[in-house]
Each structure stands twice: as C-alpha cells, then as structure tokens.
mmCIF file of C-alpha atoms in Angstrom:
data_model
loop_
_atom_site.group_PDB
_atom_site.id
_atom_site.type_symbol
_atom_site.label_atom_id
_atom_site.label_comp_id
_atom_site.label_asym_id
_atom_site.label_seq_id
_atom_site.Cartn_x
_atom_site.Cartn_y
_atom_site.Cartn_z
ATOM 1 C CA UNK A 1 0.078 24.970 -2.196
ATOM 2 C CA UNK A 2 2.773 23.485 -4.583
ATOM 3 C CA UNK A 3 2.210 19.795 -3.237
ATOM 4 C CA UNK A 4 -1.836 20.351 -3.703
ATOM 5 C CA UNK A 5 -1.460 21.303 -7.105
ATOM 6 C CA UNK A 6 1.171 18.725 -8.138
ATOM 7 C CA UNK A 7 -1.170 15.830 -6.286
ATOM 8 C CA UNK A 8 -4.036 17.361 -8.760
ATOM 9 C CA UNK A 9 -1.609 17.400 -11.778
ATOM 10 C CA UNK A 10 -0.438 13.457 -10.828
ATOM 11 C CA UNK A 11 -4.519 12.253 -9.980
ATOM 12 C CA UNK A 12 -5.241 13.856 -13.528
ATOM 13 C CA UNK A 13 -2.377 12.491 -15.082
ATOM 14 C CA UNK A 14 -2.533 8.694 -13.439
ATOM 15 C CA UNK A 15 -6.446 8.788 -13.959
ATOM 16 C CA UNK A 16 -5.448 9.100 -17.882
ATOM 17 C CA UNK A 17 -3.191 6.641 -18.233
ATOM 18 C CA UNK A 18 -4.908 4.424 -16.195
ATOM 19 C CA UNK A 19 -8.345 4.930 -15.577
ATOM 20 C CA UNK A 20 -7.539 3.846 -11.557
ATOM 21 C CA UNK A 21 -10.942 2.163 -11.265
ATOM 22 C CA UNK A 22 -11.976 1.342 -7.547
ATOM 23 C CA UNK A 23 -14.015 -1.237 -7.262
ATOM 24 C CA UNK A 24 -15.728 -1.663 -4.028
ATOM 25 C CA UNK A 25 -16.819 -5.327 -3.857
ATOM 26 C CA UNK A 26 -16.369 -6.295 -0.252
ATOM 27 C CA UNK A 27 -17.136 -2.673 1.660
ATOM 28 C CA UNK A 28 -17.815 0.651 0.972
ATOM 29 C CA UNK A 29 -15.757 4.056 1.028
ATOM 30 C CA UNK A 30 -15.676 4.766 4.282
ATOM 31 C CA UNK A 31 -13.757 7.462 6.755
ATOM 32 C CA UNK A 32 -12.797 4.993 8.953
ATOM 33 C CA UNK A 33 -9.584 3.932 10.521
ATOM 34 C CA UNK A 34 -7.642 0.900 7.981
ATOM 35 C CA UNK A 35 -5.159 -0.384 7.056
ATOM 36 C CA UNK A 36 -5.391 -1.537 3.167
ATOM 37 C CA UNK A 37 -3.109 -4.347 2.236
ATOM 38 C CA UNK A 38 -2.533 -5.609 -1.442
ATOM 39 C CA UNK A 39 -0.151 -7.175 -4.138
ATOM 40 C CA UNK A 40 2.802 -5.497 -5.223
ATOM 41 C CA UNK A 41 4.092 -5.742 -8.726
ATOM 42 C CA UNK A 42 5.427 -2.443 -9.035
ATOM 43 C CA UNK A 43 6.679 0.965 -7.603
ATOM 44 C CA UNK A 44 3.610 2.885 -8.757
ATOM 45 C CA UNK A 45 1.877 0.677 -6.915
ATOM 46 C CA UNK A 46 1.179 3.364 -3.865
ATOM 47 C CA UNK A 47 0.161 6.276 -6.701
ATOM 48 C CA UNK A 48 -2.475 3.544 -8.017
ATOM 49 C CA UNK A 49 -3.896 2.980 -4.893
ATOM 50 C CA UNK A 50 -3.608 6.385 -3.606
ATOM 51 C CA UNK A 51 -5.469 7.370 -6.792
ATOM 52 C CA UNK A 52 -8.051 4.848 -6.624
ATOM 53 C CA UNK A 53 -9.373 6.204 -3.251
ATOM 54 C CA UNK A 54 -11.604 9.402 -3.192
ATOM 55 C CA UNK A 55 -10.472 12.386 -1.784
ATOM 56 C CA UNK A 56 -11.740 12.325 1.390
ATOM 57 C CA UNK A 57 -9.982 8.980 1.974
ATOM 58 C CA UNK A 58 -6.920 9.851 0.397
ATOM 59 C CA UNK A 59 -6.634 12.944 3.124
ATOM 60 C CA UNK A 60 -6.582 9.988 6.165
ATOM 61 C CA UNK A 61 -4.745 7.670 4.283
ATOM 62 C CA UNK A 62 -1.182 6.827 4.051
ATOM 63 C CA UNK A 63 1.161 5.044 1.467
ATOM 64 C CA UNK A 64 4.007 2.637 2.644
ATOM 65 C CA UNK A 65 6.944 3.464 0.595
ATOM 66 C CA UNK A 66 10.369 1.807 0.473
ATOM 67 C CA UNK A 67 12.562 4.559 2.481
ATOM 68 C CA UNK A 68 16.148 2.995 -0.183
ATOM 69 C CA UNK A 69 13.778 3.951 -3.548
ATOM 70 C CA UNK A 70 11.420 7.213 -2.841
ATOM 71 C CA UNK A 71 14.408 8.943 -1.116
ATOM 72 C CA UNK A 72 16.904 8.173 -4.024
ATOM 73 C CA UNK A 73 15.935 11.888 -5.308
ATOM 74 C CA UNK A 74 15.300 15.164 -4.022
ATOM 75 C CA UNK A 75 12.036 14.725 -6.302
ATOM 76 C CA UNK A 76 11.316 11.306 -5.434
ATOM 77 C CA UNK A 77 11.748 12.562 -1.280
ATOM 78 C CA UNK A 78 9.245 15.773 -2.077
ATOM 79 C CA UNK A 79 6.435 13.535 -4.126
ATOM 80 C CA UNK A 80 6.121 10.928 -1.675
ATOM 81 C CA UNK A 81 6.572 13.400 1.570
ATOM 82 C CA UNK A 82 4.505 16.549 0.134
ATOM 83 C CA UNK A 83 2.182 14.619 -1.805
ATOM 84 C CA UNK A 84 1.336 11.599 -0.774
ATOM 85 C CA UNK A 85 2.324 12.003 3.342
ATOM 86 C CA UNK A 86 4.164 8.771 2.708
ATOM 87 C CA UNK A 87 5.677 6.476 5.589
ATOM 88 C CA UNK A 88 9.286 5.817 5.175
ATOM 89 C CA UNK A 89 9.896 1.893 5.763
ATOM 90 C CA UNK A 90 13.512 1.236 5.746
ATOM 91 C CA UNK A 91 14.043 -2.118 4.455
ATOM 92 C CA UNK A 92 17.453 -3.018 5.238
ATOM 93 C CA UNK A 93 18.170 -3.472 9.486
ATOM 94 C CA UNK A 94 19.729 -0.400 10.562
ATOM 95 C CA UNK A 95 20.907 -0.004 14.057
ATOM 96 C CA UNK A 96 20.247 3.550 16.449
ATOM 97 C CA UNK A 97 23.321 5.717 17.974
ATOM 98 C CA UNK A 98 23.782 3.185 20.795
ATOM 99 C CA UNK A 99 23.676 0.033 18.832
ATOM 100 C CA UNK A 100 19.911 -1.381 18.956
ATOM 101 C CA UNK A 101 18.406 -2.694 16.105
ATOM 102 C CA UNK A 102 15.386 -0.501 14.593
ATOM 103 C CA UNK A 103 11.900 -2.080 14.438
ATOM 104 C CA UNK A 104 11.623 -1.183 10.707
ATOM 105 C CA UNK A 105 7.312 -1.271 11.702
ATOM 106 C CA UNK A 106 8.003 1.370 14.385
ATOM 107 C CA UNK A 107 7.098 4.052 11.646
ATOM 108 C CA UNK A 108 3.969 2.746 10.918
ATOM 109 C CA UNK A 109 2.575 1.751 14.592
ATOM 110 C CA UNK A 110 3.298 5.311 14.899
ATOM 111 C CA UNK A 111 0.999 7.080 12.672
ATOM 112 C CA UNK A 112 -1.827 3.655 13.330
ATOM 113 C CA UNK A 113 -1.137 5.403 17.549
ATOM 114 C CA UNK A 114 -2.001 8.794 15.392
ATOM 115 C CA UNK A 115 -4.961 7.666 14.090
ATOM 116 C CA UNK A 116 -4.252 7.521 10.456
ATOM 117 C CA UNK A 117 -4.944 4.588 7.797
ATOM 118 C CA UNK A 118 -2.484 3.054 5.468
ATOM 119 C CA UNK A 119 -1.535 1.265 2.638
ATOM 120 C CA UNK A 120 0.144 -1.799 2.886
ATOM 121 C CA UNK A 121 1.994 -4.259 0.644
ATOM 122 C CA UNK A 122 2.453 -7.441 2.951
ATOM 123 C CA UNK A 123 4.763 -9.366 0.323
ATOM 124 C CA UNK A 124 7.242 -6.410 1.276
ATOM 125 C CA UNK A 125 9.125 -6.084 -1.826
ATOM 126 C CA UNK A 126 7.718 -6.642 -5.705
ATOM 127 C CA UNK A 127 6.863 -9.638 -7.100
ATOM 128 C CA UNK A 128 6.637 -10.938 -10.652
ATOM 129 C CA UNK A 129 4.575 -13.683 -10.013
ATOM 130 C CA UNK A 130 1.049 -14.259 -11.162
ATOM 131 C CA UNK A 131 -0.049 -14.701 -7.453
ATOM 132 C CA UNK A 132 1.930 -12.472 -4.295
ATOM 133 C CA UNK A 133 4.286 -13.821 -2.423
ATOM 134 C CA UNK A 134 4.386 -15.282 1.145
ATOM 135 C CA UNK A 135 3.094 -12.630 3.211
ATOM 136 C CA UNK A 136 5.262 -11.635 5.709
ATOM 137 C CA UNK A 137 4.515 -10.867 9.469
ATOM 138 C CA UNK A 138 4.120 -6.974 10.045
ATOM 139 C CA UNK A 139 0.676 -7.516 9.016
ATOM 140 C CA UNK A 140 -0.147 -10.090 11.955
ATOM 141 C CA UNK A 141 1.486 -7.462 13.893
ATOM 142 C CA UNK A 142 0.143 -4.644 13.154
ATOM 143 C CA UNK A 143 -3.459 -6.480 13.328
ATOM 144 C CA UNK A 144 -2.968 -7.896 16.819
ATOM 145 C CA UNK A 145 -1.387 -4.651 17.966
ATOM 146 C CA UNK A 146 -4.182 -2.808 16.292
ATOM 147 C CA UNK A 147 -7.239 -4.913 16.717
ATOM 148 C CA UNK A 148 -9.931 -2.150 16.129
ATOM 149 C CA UNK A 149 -8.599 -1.041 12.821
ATOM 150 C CA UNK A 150 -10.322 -2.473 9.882
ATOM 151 C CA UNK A 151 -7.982 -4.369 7.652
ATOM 152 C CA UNK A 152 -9.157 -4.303 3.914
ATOM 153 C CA UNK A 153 -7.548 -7.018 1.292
ATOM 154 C CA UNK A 154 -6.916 -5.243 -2.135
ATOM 155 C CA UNK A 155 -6.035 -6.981 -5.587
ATOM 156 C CA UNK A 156 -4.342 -3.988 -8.061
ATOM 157 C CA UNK A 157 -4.815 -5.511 -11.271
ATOM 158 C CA UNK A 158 -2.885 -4.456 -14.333
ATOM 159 C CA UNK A 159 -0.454 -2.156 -13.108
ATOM 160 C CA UNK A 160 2.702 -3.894 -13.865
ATOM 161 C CA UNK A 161 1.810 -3.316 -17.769
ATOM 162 C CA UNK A 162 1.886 0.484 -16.913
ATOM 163 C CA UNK A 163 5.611 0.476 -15.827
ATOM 164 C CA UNK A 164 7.304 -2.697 -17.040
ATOM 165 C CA UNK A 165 10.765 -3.399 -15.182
ATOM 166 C CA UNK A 166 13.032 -1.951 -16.698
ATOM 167 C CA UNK A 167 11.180 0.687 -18.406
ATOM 168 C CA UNK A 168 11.053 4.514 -17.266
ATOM 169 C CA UNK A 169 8.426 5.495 -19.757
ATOM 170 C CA UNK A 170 4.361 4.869 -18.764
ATOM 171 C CA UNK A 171 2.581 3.132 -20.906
ATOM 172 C CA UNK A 172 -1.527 3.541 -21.171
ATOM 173 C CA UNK A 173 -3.066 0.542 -19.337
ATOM 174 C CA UNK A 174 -6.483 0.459 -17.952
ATOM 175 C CA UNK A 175 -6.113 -0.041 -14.117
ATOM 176 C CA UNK A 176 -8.112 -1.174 -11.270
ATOM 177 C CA UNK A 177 -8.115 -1.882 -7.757
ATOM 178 C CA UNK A 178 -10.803 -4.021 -6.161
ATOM 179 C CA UNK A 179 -11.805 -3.723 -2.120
ATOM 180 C CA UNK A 180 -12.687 -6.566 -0.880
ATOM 181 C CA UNK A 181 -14.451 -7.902 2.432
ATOM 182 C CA UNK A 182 -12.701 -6.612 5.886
ATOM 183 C CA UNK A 183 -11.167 -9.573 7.489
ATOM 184 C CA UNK A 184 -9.487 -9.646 11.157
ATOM 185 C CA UNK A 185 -7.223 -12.001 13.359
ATOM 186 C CA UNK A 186 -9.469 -14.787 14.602
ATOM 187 C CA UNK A 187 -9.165 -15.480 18.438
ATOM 188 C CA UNK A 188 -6.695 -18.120 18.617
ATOM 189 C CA UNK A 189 -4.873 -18.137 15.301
ATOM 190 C CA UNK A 190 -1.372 -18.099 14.555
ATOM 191 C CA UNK A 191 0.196 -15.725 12.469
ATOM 192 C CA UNK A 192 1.537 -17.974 9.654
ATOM 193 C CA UNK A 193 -2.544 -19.150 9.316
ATOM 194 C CA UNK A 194 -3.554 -15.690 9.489
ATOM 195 C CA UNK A 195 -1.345 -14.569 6.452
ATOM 196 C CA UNK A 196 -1.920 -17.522 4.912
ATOM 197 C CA UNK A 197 -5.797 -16.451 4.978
ATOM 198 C CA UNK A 198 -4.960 -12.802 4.474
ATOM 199 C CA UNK A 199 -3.123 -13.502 1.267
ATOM 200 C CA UNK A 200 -6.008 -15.645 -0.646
ATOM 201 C CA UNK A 201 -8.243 -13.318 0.551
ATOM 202 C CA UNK A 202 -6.365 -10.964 -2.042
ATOM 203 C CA UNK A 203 -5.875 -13.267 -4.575
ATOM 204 C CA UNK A 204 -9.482 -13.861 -4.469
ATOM 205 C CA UNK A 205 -10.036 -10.498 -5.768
ATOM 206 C CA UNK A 206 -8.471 -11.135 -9.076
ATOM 207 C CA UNK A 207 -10.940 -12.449 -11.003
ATOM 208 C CA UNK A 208 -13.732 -10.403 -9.659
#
C-alpha cells in the first residue's frame, strides 16, 4: 500500500515539474510485450519514462536501473524495488561463488522469459552529448534472443535541464518523451549495423 501511494505522490510530483508528455509518433499505447530503448542523459531518466507511460503500461513495464546508484540507499533500494519493480543491472563484472563471470543481461532475459517489458538505455551509462553514444550490444542481444518482442526507439527530450550534474535540487522543465516506429533485427544483419540503425532511429525522434 505504501509503494502505491508513494508511486502516486512521485507521478503527481514528476508530472509537475515536468509535464512528462508522451508523444506517440511511431505506435500507439499498447499492452504488448517491449522492450523501449532511449537516450540517457540522466538518472531520472527511468522516472521520466516510467511516468510518461499510462498506467496500464507502467503495471507490465520495467525500468533498467544501474544496480552501483539505486542501491546506494535504503531509499534509493525501496523506490526503485517497491515502486518502480526495477531490474538491477550491475555494471561492473562480478564473478559467482565458484569463479564464473556474471552475464550482467542475465537479469533482464529473465523477466523478457517472464513476460514483462522494459526500459532500456542502450548507451549504458549517461551521456552529455547532444546525440547518444555508441550503442552497445545487449540490445542486439536481447533482440535476436527475443525476436517476438516489439522493440520501440524513444528520444527523452529535456530532461537533463531537470537535474543538471551536479545538482540535487529539481528544477521545473517541461519534459517529453516521443515513441517512435517499432523496428526489429533484419534477417542477415550484423549487430554493429543493427545498433548503428537502432541508434538514428532515436536520434530521429528529436526534432519531431
């Protein structure tokens, strides 16, 4: 009951400072099984997103978040846990009790097996850039592994004036996040082609 009313108290509060427009240019809400990847400029990147979708997408539809950051607190472990029903990605190589390294996507193939959607940020750490940065591969991956899970390029404009680095105050930015057109792994092409494609289709949201 405590996360339900805190994820209320959060939508209310991001929607404010925000506005956390969706803009559905390239497909419509839909309860379907995705996988959403965008451009990450900051670590309220997931709540943006997260708030951006309606509710009954938000129930199916789970955050990546950086296992090092959203664990550093007891708070920050509860929000994204309780809340948002966030996947843990640990970003540094850690090795099980008899030695073998971890498949840091293991996490998500697991709740993609369970039938739930997520939110993905293919760069896989923040960029400052105008434009992301080289995608990397868990998003081949996942898409080849995955092929009949829709995978939906997202631009989140405007969000790294909400929480400048540095800064641990909000500020009042209007937000949005456009959906664009579902793409999927062409037969025959490579990964570096494929995120290549995957990341333009993203940028190509920008100006829309």
């Amino acid at each position: 009951m405590l996360a339900k009313i805190m994820g209320f108290v959060l939508l209310a509060i991001v929607r404010l400072l925000t506005g956390a427009q969706a803009r559905w240019h390239g497909c419509p809400p839909k309860a379907e099984q995705r996988i959403y990847f965008a451009n990450h400029q900051s670590h309220i990147d997931l709540i943006l997103m997260w708030a951006a979708l309606p509710q009954e997408l938000r129930s199916i539809t789970r955050p990546i978040a950086a296992k090092d950051y959203w664990t550093a607190s007891r708070f920050k472990k509860w929000l994204t846990s309780a809340v948002f029903n966030a996947i843990y990605v640990d970003r540094s190589r850690t090795k099980d009790a008899q030695g073998v390294e971890q498949d840091p996507l293991e996490p998500l193939v697991e709740a993609l097996q369970s039938g739930d959607s997520i939110i993905l940020f293919p760069e896989g750490t923040r960029g400052h850039a105008p434009e992301p940065q080289p995608f990397k591969a868990g998003l081949f991956n996942l898409a080849t592994q995955f092929p009949q899970v829709v995978l939906v390029p997202t631009w989140i404009h405007n969000v790294q004036r909400v929480m400048p680095k540095g800064e641990v105050i909000p500020v009042p930015v209007l937000c949005s996040v456009t959906f664009g057109t579902p793409m999927q792994v062409e037969p025959g092409e490579e990964r570096r082609a494929f995120l290549d494609r995957a990341r333009l289709n993203v940028i190509a949201l920008r100006d829309i």
